[in-house]
Amino acid sequence: CIMLFNQIKRLCGIFIVPFIIHSAHAANFNNQALPEVIKTWQAGVVVNERDVLAYGLQRCFTMSTITDAIFARINGKSYKNYSKVPRSDLRYLKVLHFNADGQPQLGELICHYSIAHDLLDIFKTLYKAHYRIERMVLIDHYGANDELSMTANNTSCFNCRYIAGTHKLSNHSSGRAIDINPLYNPYVWHDARGKLHVSPAKGKCYANRQHRFKYKIDVNDFCYKTFIKHGFKWGGGWKHRKDYQHFEK
């Protein structure tokens, strides 16, 4: 009996010890080997899909309230002294997207809490479809200057500002609107004299929607279909002023 017990113990040890070593190695990898940029979420930085899988895809699509550290980044910029939306109504989102080169890139947004879950679901769907969005950092990176952000083709959401050419606050001011790849999907309108206006100005060559080009949003585009499915309205469908980058809810 003693000999049989020792043989069983030796056989078990063959399988148990490697399992313990493998488990310890996996835990060590998860805690130490992941790039600091993912753990600290440095928006705008390119990562690889292996690290994303190791970190966990679900953890790459999260929301939080506006912490003091985040508020310090936006106060006096996108969050102005005439902002009407309470800070408590805003949410900070971390999302992944594929960039212009088809590589995973860290993104960030601030939006109204009422559309936060929608946006997380939408961007996760776009990511899984490898839909390309060139960059996605807070508009405060551009001093909350909408023209600079759009010219950089930066996708953004919250920014307390007026609608171009009016004295009316935009839905971006409450965080209920988002602009996707704005350089290639400009805001286009004609004034009372018939003069054409395009915003951003460098997006003028993309104002003619009969042409084919990258990042173009139209009714056949996957991004358009995904936002519409979630109940958003598209600015490209407006009658007079066309805002091809714009979705709101």
PDB file of N, CA, C and O in Angstrom, residues 1 3 14 22 25 77 85 94-95 99 105 129 138 140 173 187 194 198 202 213 221 231 248:
ATOM      1  N   CYS A   1       0.832  -1.208   0.000  1.00  0.00           N
ATOM      2  CA  CYS A   1       0.000   0.000   0.000  1.00  0.00           C
ATOM      3  C   CYS A   1       0.860   1.249   0.000  1.00  0.00           C
ATOM      4  O   CYS A   1       0.572   2.231  -0.662  1.00  0.00           O
ATOM      5  N   MET A   3       3.956   1.509  -1.126  1.00  0.00           N
ATOM      6  CA  MET A   3       4.611   1.636  -2.425  1.00  0.00           C
ATOM      7  C   MET A   3       3.639   2.209  -3.465  1.00  0.00           C
ATOM      8  O   MET A   3       4.005   3.061  -4.288  1.00  0.00           O
ATOM      9  N   ILE A  14       4.040  15.081 -11.346  1.00  0.00           N
ATOM     10  CA  ILE A  14       4.431  15.380 -12.727  1.00  0.00           C
ATOM     11  C   ILE A  14       3.473  16.392 -13.345  1.00  0.00           C
ATOM     12  O   ILE A  14       3.856  17.268 -14.100  1.00  0.00           O
ATOM     13  N   HIS A  22       3.001  27.138 -14.564  1.00  0.00           N
ATOM     14  CA  HIS A  22       2.321  27.828 -15.660  1.00  0.00           C
ATOM     15  C   HIS A  22       1.376  28.900 -15.129  1.00  0.00           C
ATOM     16  O   HIS A  22       1.327  30.011 -15.647  1.00  0.00           O
ATOM     17  N   HIS A  25       3.315  31.835 -13.905  1.00  0.00           N
ATOM     18  CA  HIS A  25       3.877  32.590 -15.027  1.00  0.00           C
ATOM     19  C   HIS A  25       2.809  33.464 -15.680  1.00  0.00           C
ATOM     20  O   HIS A  25       3.055  34.624 -16.010  1.00  0.00           O
ATOM     21  N   LYS A  77     -11.445  74.842 -20.801  1.00  0.00           N
ATOM     22  CA  LYS A  77     -11.248  74.524 -22.224  1.00  0.00           C
ATOM     23  C   LYS A  77     -12.587  74.052 -22.795  1.00  0.00           C
ATOM     24  O   LYS A  77     -13.418  74.868 -23.174  1.00  0.00           O
ATOM     25  N   VAL A  85     -24.204  71.978 -18.559  1.00  0.00           N
ATOM     26  CA  VAL A  85     -24.311  70.590 -18.116  1.00  0.00           C
ATOM     27  C   VAL A  85     -23.497  70.396 -16.843  1.00  0.00           C
ATOM     28  O   VAL A  85     -22.341  70.809 -16.776  1.00  0.00           O
ATOM     29  N   LYS A  94     -13.179  55.165 -22.141  1.00  0.00           N
ATOM     30  CA  LYS A  94     -11.985  54.611 -22.769  1.00  0.00           C
ATOM     31  C   LYS A  94     -12.464  53.642 -23.837  1.00  0.00           C
ATOM     32  O   LYS A  94     -13.280  52.760 -23.558  1.00  0.00           O
ATOM     33  N   VAL A  95     -11.977  53.806 -25.054  1.00  0.00           N
ATOM     34  CA  VAL A  95     -12.356  52.901 -26.145  1.00  0.00           C
ATOM     35  C   VAL A  95     -11.141  52.587 -27.008  1.00  0.00           C
ATOM     36  O   VAL A  95     -10.172  53.346 -27.031  1.00  0.00           O
ATOM     37  N   ASN A  99      -6.728  52.610 -36.286  1.00  0.00           N
ATOM     38  CA  ASN A  99      -6.333  53.895 -36.845  1.00  0.00           C
ATOM     39  C   ASN A  99      -6.182  53.844 -38.359  1.00  0.00           C
ATOM     40  O   ASN A  99      -6.561  52.874 -39.008  1.00  0.00           O
ATOM     41  N   GLN A 105      -5.510  51.384 -31.555  1.00  0.00           N
ATOM     42  CA  GLN A 105      -5.052  52.626 -30.932  1.00  0.00           C
ATOM     43  C   GLN A 105      -5.968  52.972 -29.755  1.00  0.00           C
ATOM     44  O   GLN A 105      -7.172  52.739 -29.817  1.00  0.00           O
ATOM     45  N   ALA A 129     -15.250  45.243 -36.193  1.00  0.00           N
ATOM     46  CA  ALA A 129     -15.378  45.265 -37.648  1.00  0.00           C
ATOM     47  C   ALA A 129     -14.149  45.878 -38.323  1.00  0.00           C
ATOM     48  O   ALA A 129     -14.110  46.017 -39.537  1.00  0.00           O
ATOM     49  N   LEU A 138      -9.240  63.710 -26.365  1.00  0.00           N
ATOM     50  CA  LEU A 138     -10.100  64.810 -25.925  1.00  0.00           C
ATOM     51  C   LEU A 138      -9.787  66.064 -26.733  1.00  0.00           C
ATOM     52  O   LEU A 138      -8.622  66.365 -27.019  1.00  0.00           O
ATOM     53  N   ASP A 140      -9.654  68.874 -25.837  1.00  0.00           N
ATOM     54  CA  ASP A 140      -8.813  69.769 -25.034  1.00  0.00           C
ATOM     55  C   ASP A 140      -7.348  69.672 -25.443  1.00  0.00           C
ATOM     56  O   ASP A 140      -6.560  70.586 -25.178  1.00  0.00           O
ATOM     57  N   SER A 173     -22.313  70.636 -26.506  1.00  0.00           N
ATOM     58  CA  SER A 173     -22.189  71.345 -25.225  1.00  0.00           C
ATOM     59  C   SER A 173     -22.739  70.543 -24.061  1.00  0.00           C
ATOM     60  O   SER A 173     -22.356  70.760 -22.910  1.00  0.00           O
ATOM     61  N   TYR A 187     -18.742  69.852 -42.167  1.00  0.00           N
ATOM     62  CA  TYR A 187     -20.005  70.555 -41.974  1.00  0.00           C
ATOM     63  C   TYR A 187     -20.125  71.550 -43.127  1.00  0.00           C
ATOM     64  O   TYR A 187     -19.251  72.397 -43.329  1.00  0.00           O
ATOM     65  N   GLY A 194     -25.703  82.800 -50.615  1.00  0.00           N
ATOM     66  CA  GLY A 194     -25.372  81.643 -51.425  1.00  0.00           C
ATOM     67  C   GLY A 194     -23.922  81.213 -51.347  1.00  0.00           C
ATOM     68  O   GLY A 194     -23.499  80.313 -52.080  1.00  0.00           O
ATOM     69  N   VAL A 198     -17.519  75.675 -45.430  1.00  0.00           N
ATOM     70  CA  VAL A 198     -17.117  74.309 -45.099  1.00  0.00           C
ATOM     71  C   VAL A 198     -16.273  74.335 -43.829  1.00  0.00           C
ATOM     72  O   VAL A 198     -15.341  75.133 -43.708  1.00  0.00           O
ATOM     73  N   LYS A 202     -10.143  72.951 -44.371  1.00  0.00           N
ATOM     74  CA  LYS A 202      -9.328  72.018 -45.157  1.00  0.00           C
ATOM     75  C   LYS A 202     -10.120  70.796 -45.609  1.00  0.00           C
ATOM     76  O   LYS A 202      -9.598  69.962 -46.350  1.00  0.00           O
ATOM     77  N   PHE A 213     -13.797  58.504 -51.423  1.00  0.00           N
ATOM     78  CA  PHE A 213     -12.565  58.733 -50.663  1.00  0.00           C
ATOM     79  C   PHE A 213     -12.668  58.001 -49.331  1.00  0.00           C
ATOM     80  O   PHE A 213     -13.756  57.590 -48.905  1.00  0.00           O
ATOM     81  N   ASP A 221     -22.548  53.408 -45.228  1.00  0.00           N
ATOM     82  CA  ASP A 221     -21.380  53.218 -44.374  1.00  0.00           C
ATOM     83  C   ASP A 221     -21.736  52.436 -43.110  1.00  0.00           C
ATOM     84  O   ASP A 221     -22.812  52.626 -42.532  1.00  0.00           O
ATOM     85  N   GLY A 231     -30.330  54.544 -32.429  1.00  0.00           N
ATOM     86  CA  GLY A 231     -31.272  55.650 -32.249  1.00  0.00           C
ATOM     87  C   GLY A 231     -30.695  57.037 -32.436  1.00  0.00           C
ATOM     88  O   GLY A 231     -31.354  58.030 -32.095  1.00  0.00           O
ATOM     89  N   GLU A 248     -26.108  62.596 -33.254  1.00  0.00           N
ATOM     90  CA  GLU A 248     -26.621  63.087 -31.970  1.00  0.00           C
ATOM     91  C   GLU A 248     -27.831  62.296 -31.527  1.00  0.00           C
ATOM     92  O   GLU A 248     -28.510  61.643 -32.310  1.00  0.00           O
TER      93      GLU A 248
END
